[in-house]
Tab-separated table of C-alpha atoms and ligand atoms in Angstrom:
chain	number	residue	atom	x	y	z
A	223	UNK	CA	0.109	0.122	-0.068
A	224	UNK	CA	2.585	2.429	1.098
A	225	UNK	CA	4.614	1.509	-2.101
A	226	UNK	CA	1.739	2.244	-4.287
A	227	UNK	CA	1.183	5.725	-2.728
A	228	UNK	CA	4.745	6.430	-2.906
A	229	UNK	CA	4.885	5.578	-6.656
A	230	UNK	CA	1.886	7.915	-7.180
A	231	UNK	CA	3.360	10.697	-5.359
A	232	UNK	CA	6.706	10.238	-7.454
A	233	UNK	CA	4.486	10.351	-10.548
A	234	UNK	CA	2.928	13.423	-9.492
A	235	UNK	CA	6.146	15.155	-8.743
A	236	UNK	CA	7.651	14.060	-12.087
A	237	UNK	CA	4.612	15.446	-13.689
A	238	UNK	CA	4.895	18.821	-11.963
A	239	UNK	CA	8.877	19.109	-12.534
A	240	UNK	CA	8.023	18.506	-16.438
A	241	UNK	CA	5.307	21.142	-16.207
A	242	UNK	CA	7.805	23.702	-14.801
A	243	UNK	CA	10.515	22.676	-17.379
A	244	UNK	CA	8.062	23.093	-20.169
A	245	UNK	CA	7.328	26.604	-18.939
A	246	UNK	CA	10.917	27.489	-18.681
A	247	UNK	CA	12.458	25.726	-21.671
A	248	UNK	CA	9.882	26.717	-24.191
A	249	UNK	CA	9.660	30.508	-23.668
A	250	UNK	CA	9.610	32.194	-27.125
A	251	UNK	CA	9.633	28.986	-29.101
A	252	UNK	CA	6.199	29.453	-30.596
A	253	UNK	CA	6.410	30.327	-34.436
A	254	UNK	CA	10.275	31.241	-34.253
A	255	UNK	CA	12.180	28.399	-35.585
A	256	UNK	CA	14.044	28.258	-32.361
A	257	UNK	CA	15.763	24.829	-33.058
A	258	UNK	CA	18.401	24.882	-30.493
A	259	UNK	CA	16.000	25.725	-27.721
A	260	UNK	CA	13.828	22.848	-28.784
A	261	UNK	CA	16.673	20.418	-28.692
A	262	UNK	CA	17.776	21.657	-25.264
A	263	UNK	CA	14.210	21.113	-24.149
A	264	UNK	CA	14.914	17.199	-24.818
A	265	UNK	CA	17.404	17.235	-21.954
A	266	UNK	CA	14.952	15.455	-20.091
A	267	UNK	CA	13.419	12.436	-21.350
A	268	UNK	CA	9.732	12.457	-22.768
A	269	UNK	CA	9.372	16.038	-21.835
A	270	UNK	CA	6.089	16.481	-23.622
A	271	UNK	CA	4.470	13.577	-21.606
A	272	UNK	CA	3.860	11.629	-24.752
A	273	UNK	CA	2.997	8.589	-22.798
A	274	UNK	CA	-0.001	10.181	-21.107
A	275	UNK	CA	-3.623	8.884	-21.833
A	276	UNK	CA	-4.381	12.047	-23.513
A	277	UNK	CA	-1.581	11.783	-26.024
A	278	UNK	CA	-2.172	8.021	-26.591
A	279	UNK	CA	-5.723	8.920	-27.384
A	280	UNK	CA	-4.513	11.538	-29.947
A	281	UNK	CA	-2.327	9.110	-31.549
A	282	UNK	CA	-5.012	6.485	-31.727
A	283	UNK	CA	-7.590	9.028	-33.259
A	284	UNK	CA	-4.964	10.253	-35.769
A	285	UNK	CA	-4.378	6.767	-36.934
A	286	UNK	CA	-8.305	6.202	-37.225
A	287	UNK	CA	-8.598	9.491	-39.300
A	288	UNK	CA	-5.628	8.408	-41.661
A	289	UNK	CA	-6.867	4.761	-42.193
A	290	UNK	CA	-10.597	5.922	-42.697
A	291	UNK	CA	-9.949	8.908	-45.087
A	292	UNK	CA	-6.708	8.119	-46.669
A	293	UNK	CA	-6.069	4.285	-46.668
A	294	UNK	CA	-3.035	2.721	-45.159
A	295	UNK	CA	-0.081	4.681	-46.658
A	296	UNK	CA	2.945	2.703	-47.885
A	297	UNK	CA	5.605	5.521	-47.122
A	298	UNK	CA	4.899	8.351	-44.597
A	299	UNK	CA	7.221	11.432	-43.948
A	300	UNK	CA	6.789	12.463	-40.311
A	301	UNK	CA	7.784	16.143	-39.552
A	302	UNK	CA	8.498	16.718	-36.126
A	303	UNK	CA	8.828	12.963	-35.000
A	304	UNK	CA	10.020	13.943	-31.718
A	305	UNK	CA	11.306	10.816	-29.733
A	306	UNK	CA	9.260	8.501	-31.987
A	307	UNK	CA	6.346	8.162	-29.750
A	308	UNK	CA	3.813	8.852	-32.685
A	309	UNK	CA	6.233	7.312	-35.139
A	310	UNK	CA	5.625	3.927	-33.431
A	311	UNK	CA	1.976	4.549	-33.851
A	312	UNK	CA	2.206	5.542	-37.472
A	313	UNK	CA	4.155	2.287	-38.261
A	314	UNK	CA	0.965	0.426	-37.202
A	315	UNK	CA	-0.608	1.832	-40.347
A	316	UNK	CA	2.296	2.049	-42.823
A	317	UNK	CA	5.138	0.090	-44.222
A	318	UNK	CA	7.876	2.455	-44.024
A	319	UNK	CA	8.387	5.664	-42.064
A	320	UNK	CA	10.875	8.499	-42.589
A	321	UNK	CA	10.815	10.795	-39.416
A	322	UNK	CA	12.586	14.314	-39.320
A	323	UNK	CA	13.050	16.454	-36.376
A	324	UNK	CA	15.290	19.434	-35.620
A	325	UNK	CA	16.308	17.923	-32.320
A	326	UNK	CA	19.488	15.508	-32.424
A	327	UNK	CA	18.590	14.230	-28.845
A	328	UNK	CA	14.879	13.535	-29.864
A	329	UNK	CA	16.057	11.800	-33.073
A	330	UNK	CA	18.409	9.618	-30.992
A	331	UNK	CA	15.750	8.367	-28.916
A	332	UNK	CA	13.338	7.907	-31.601
A	333	UNK	CA	15.888	5.655	-33.555
A	334	UNK	CA	15.996	3.339	-30.386
A	335	UNK	CA	12.275	3.498	-30.085
A	336	UNK	CA	11.542	2.537	-33.709
A	337	UNK	CA	14.512	0.661	-35.033
A	338	UNK	CA	12.501	-0.299	-38.344
A	339	UNK	CA	12.075	3.405	-39.224
A	340	UNK	CA	14.521	5.734	-40.806
A	341	UNK	CA	15.171	9.131	-38.988
A	342	UNK	CA	17.121	12.185	-39.743
A	343	UNK	CA	17.729	15.482	-38.049
A	344	UNK	CA	16.496	18.663	-39.953
A	345	UNK	CA	13.617	20.133	-41.133
A	346	UNK	CA	11.211	20.074	-44.358
A	347	UNK	CA	14.040	21.621	-46.389
A	348	UNK	CA	16.518	19.136	-45.476
A	349	UNK	CA	18.711	17.448	-48.260
A	350	UNK	CA	18.371	14.258	-46.089
A	351	UNK	CA	14.948	13.537	-47.206
A	352	UNK	CA	15.470	10.463	-49.286
A	353	UNK	CA	14.920	11.555	-52.985
A	354	UNK	CA	13.891	7.921	-53.855
A	355	UNK	CA	11.121	8.066	-51.484
A	356	UNK	CA	9.399	11.090	-52.964
A	357	UNK	CA	6.597	11.322	-53.598
A	358	UNK	CA	5.686	10.116	-50.031
A	359	UNK	CA	1.963	8.682	-49.914
A	360	UNK	CA	1.481	10.765	-46.824
A	361	UNK	CA	3.234	13.632	-45.202
A	362	UNK	CA	2.360	14.074	-41.435
A	363	UNK	CA	2.764	17.291	-39.508
A	364	UNK	CA	1.256	16.782	-35.726
A	365	UNK	CA	1.828	19.342	-33.327
A	366	UNK	CA	4.784	20.923	-35.030
A	367	UNK	CA	3.675	23.755	-37.363
A	368	UNK	CA	3.387	26.179	-34.418
A	369	UNK	CA	7.136	26.006	-33.932
A	370	UNK	CA	7.694	27.399	-37.431
A	371	UNK	CA	8.402	30.876	-38.526
A	372	UNK	CA	7.131	30.463	-42.072
A	373	UNK	CA	4.051	28.117	-41.847
A	374	UNK	CA	2.722	28.676	-45.498
A	375	UNK	CA	6.280	27.720	-46.922
A	376	UNK	CA	6.092	24.548	-44.750
A	377	UNK	CA	2.767	23.587	-46.060
A	378	UNK	CA	3.783	24.314	-49.698
A	379	UNK	CA	6.882	22.175	-48.977
A	380	UNK	CA	4.674	19.334	-47.662
A	381	UNK	CA	2.646	19.318	-50.454
A	382	UNK	CA	5.749	19.117	-53.097
A	383	UNK	CA	6.926	15.967	-51.478
A	384	UNK	CA	3.500	14.057	-50.762
A	385	UNK	CA	0.408	12.605	-52.358
A	386	UNK	CA	-1.440	13.717	-49.068
A	387	UNK	CA	-1.096	15.692	-46.024
A	388	UNK	CA	-2.069	15.459	-42.714
A	389	UNK	CA	-1.696	18.208	-39.772
A	390	UNK	CA	-2.906	18.522	-36.447
A	391	UNK	CA	-2.681	21.484	-33.867
A	392	UNK	CA	-3.772	22.027	-30.343
A	393	UNK	CA	-6.643	24.623	-29.834
A	394	UNK	CA	-4.549	27.188	-28.386
A	395	UNK	CA	-2.945	27.811	-31.879
A	396	UNK	CA	-5.908	27.479	-33.618
A	397	UNK	CA	-6.481	31.004	-34.360
A	398	UNK	CA	-3.121	31.468	-36.007
A	399	UNK	CA	-3.105	28.270	-38.006
A	400	UNK	CA	-6.735	27.810	-39.080
A	401	UNK	CA	-6.727	30.551	-41.699
A	402	UNK	CA	-3.500	29.371	-43.101
A	403	UNK	CA	-4.720	25.948	-43.489
A	404	UNK	CA	-8.276	26.789	-44.866
A	405	UNK	CA	-6.623	28.810	-47.787
A	406	UNK	CA	-5.644	25.139	-49.272
A	407	UNK	CA	-8.330	23.682	-51.559
A	408	UNK	CA	-10.236	20.677	-50.639
A	409	UNK	CA	-9.275	20.142	-46.931
A	410	UNK	CA	-11.188	18.032	-44.583
A	411	UNK	CA	-11.550	19.119	-40.788
A	412	UNK	CA	-12.075	17.004	-37.698
A	413	UNK	CA	-12.049	17.918	-33.981
A	414	UNK	CA	-10.417	15.521	-31.692
A	415	UNK	CA	-11.316	15.825	-27.978
A	416	UNK	CA	-10.010	14.342	-24.705
A	417	UNK	CA	-11.646	15.453	-21.497
A	418	UNK	CA	-10.903	19.305	-21.470
A	419	UNK	CA	-8.356	19.157	-24.253
A	420	UNK	CA	-9.074	19.793	-27.982
A	421	UNK	CA	-6.982	19.497	-31.287
A	422	UNK	CA	-7.782	20.131	-34.942
A	423	UNK	CA	-6.981	17.512	-37.341
A	424	UNK	CA	-6.956	18.540	-41.104
A	425	UNK	CA	-6.060	16.369	-44.185
A	426	UNK	CA	-6.016	16.674	-47.927
A	427	UNK	CA	-4.798	15.222	-51.007
A	428	UNK	CA	-2.273	17.180	-52.842
A	429	UNK	CA	-2.860	18.437	-56.646
A	430	UNK	CA	0.578	18.058	-57.712
A	431	UNK	CA	0.950	15.405	-60.563
A	432	UNK	CA	3.983	13.122	-59.722
A	433	UNK	CA	3.291	10.737	-62.684
A	434	UNK	CA	6.336	12.096	-64.493
A	435	UNK	CA	8.440	12.647	-61.256
A	436	UNK	CA	12.172	11.790	-61.824
A	437	UNK	CA	14.019	11.051	-58.386
B	154	SAM	C1	5.130	18.936	-29.445
B	154	SAM	S1	6.500	17.736	-30.327
B	154	SAM	C2	5.367	16.820	-31.412
B	154	SAM	C3	5.752	15.332	-31.612
B	154	SAM	C4	4.869	14.495	-32.429
B	154	SAM	N1	4.778	15.106	-33.887
B	154	SAM	C5	3.460	14.338	-31.815
B	154	SAM	O1	2.588	15.086	-32.289
B	154	SAM	O2	3.421	13.734	-30.719
B	154	SAM	C6	7.045	18.793	-31.645
B	154	SAM	C7	8.466	18.580	-32.356
B	154	SAM	O3	8.596	19.193	-33.535
B	154	SAM	C8	9.909	19.492	-33.571
B	154	SAM	N2	10.114	20.706	-34.598
B	154	SAM	C9	9.927	22.049	-34.366
B	154	SAM	N3	9.977	22.728	-35.401
B	154	SAM	C10	10.506	21.841	-36.350
B	154	SAM	C11	10.758	21.842	-37.689
B	154	SAM	N4	10.736	23.084	-38.408
B	154	SAM	N5	11.068	20.851	-38.526
B	154	SAM	C12	11.214	19.456	-37.765
B	154	SAM	N6	10.735	19.289	-36.487
B	154	SAM	C13	10.538	20.468	-35.821
B	154	SAM	C14	10.390	19.824	-32.103
B	154	SAM	O4	11.657	19.580	-31.911
B	154	SAM	C15	9.473	18.583	-31.395
B	154	SAM	O5	10.068	17.428	-31.605
């Protein structure tokens, strides 16, 4: 009994410490391309709490939406893969996953978590995106657009690389991101809700003709 309470207490302490770390380390990173600060944030393991029920719920809902509306993609490019928590989920609905993140600390952990996937440090403009994989069947950017300075440029790059795109963003970033994404033709929207938290998920098929694409 005592040990269960102690474990609960420690989990609570850990949660509070991570919350404090988040407040401190993530100052000024929104819409700012502050890659070094994002990498520093990963000095602690799982700083976002990606193993929490709310995030696991979001991953599950994301997979359901992709499977239902875009089928099971053969090759996925995941931008902002972090430590690979969502990558592990995306691997359940795809054959090949290529993950990118600006944090080398995060990418090192993602490689351990998902040994069958391929990971690289960089952003969407990175030359490390395997040319022979383009076009990807799906380019995913979940909870990452709001760290980028030039969101329209990132959205345009996603559409150049994939046959379909999927993005999600938490409610607090909705005001800024929604109008930018609404400008893309034929997007579909869905709201994901877990207790008092909400996210917007958006997906669309791209219009680029890849039939004459030469790698
Ligand atoms: C909140 S985490 C999201 C992780 C995962 N996509 C998810 O939804 O659970 C945001 C991640 O995006 C990464 N990131 C931020 N800007 C980026 C960029 N321009 N290119 C690639 N990754 C980026 C951060 O380093 C961080 O790992």
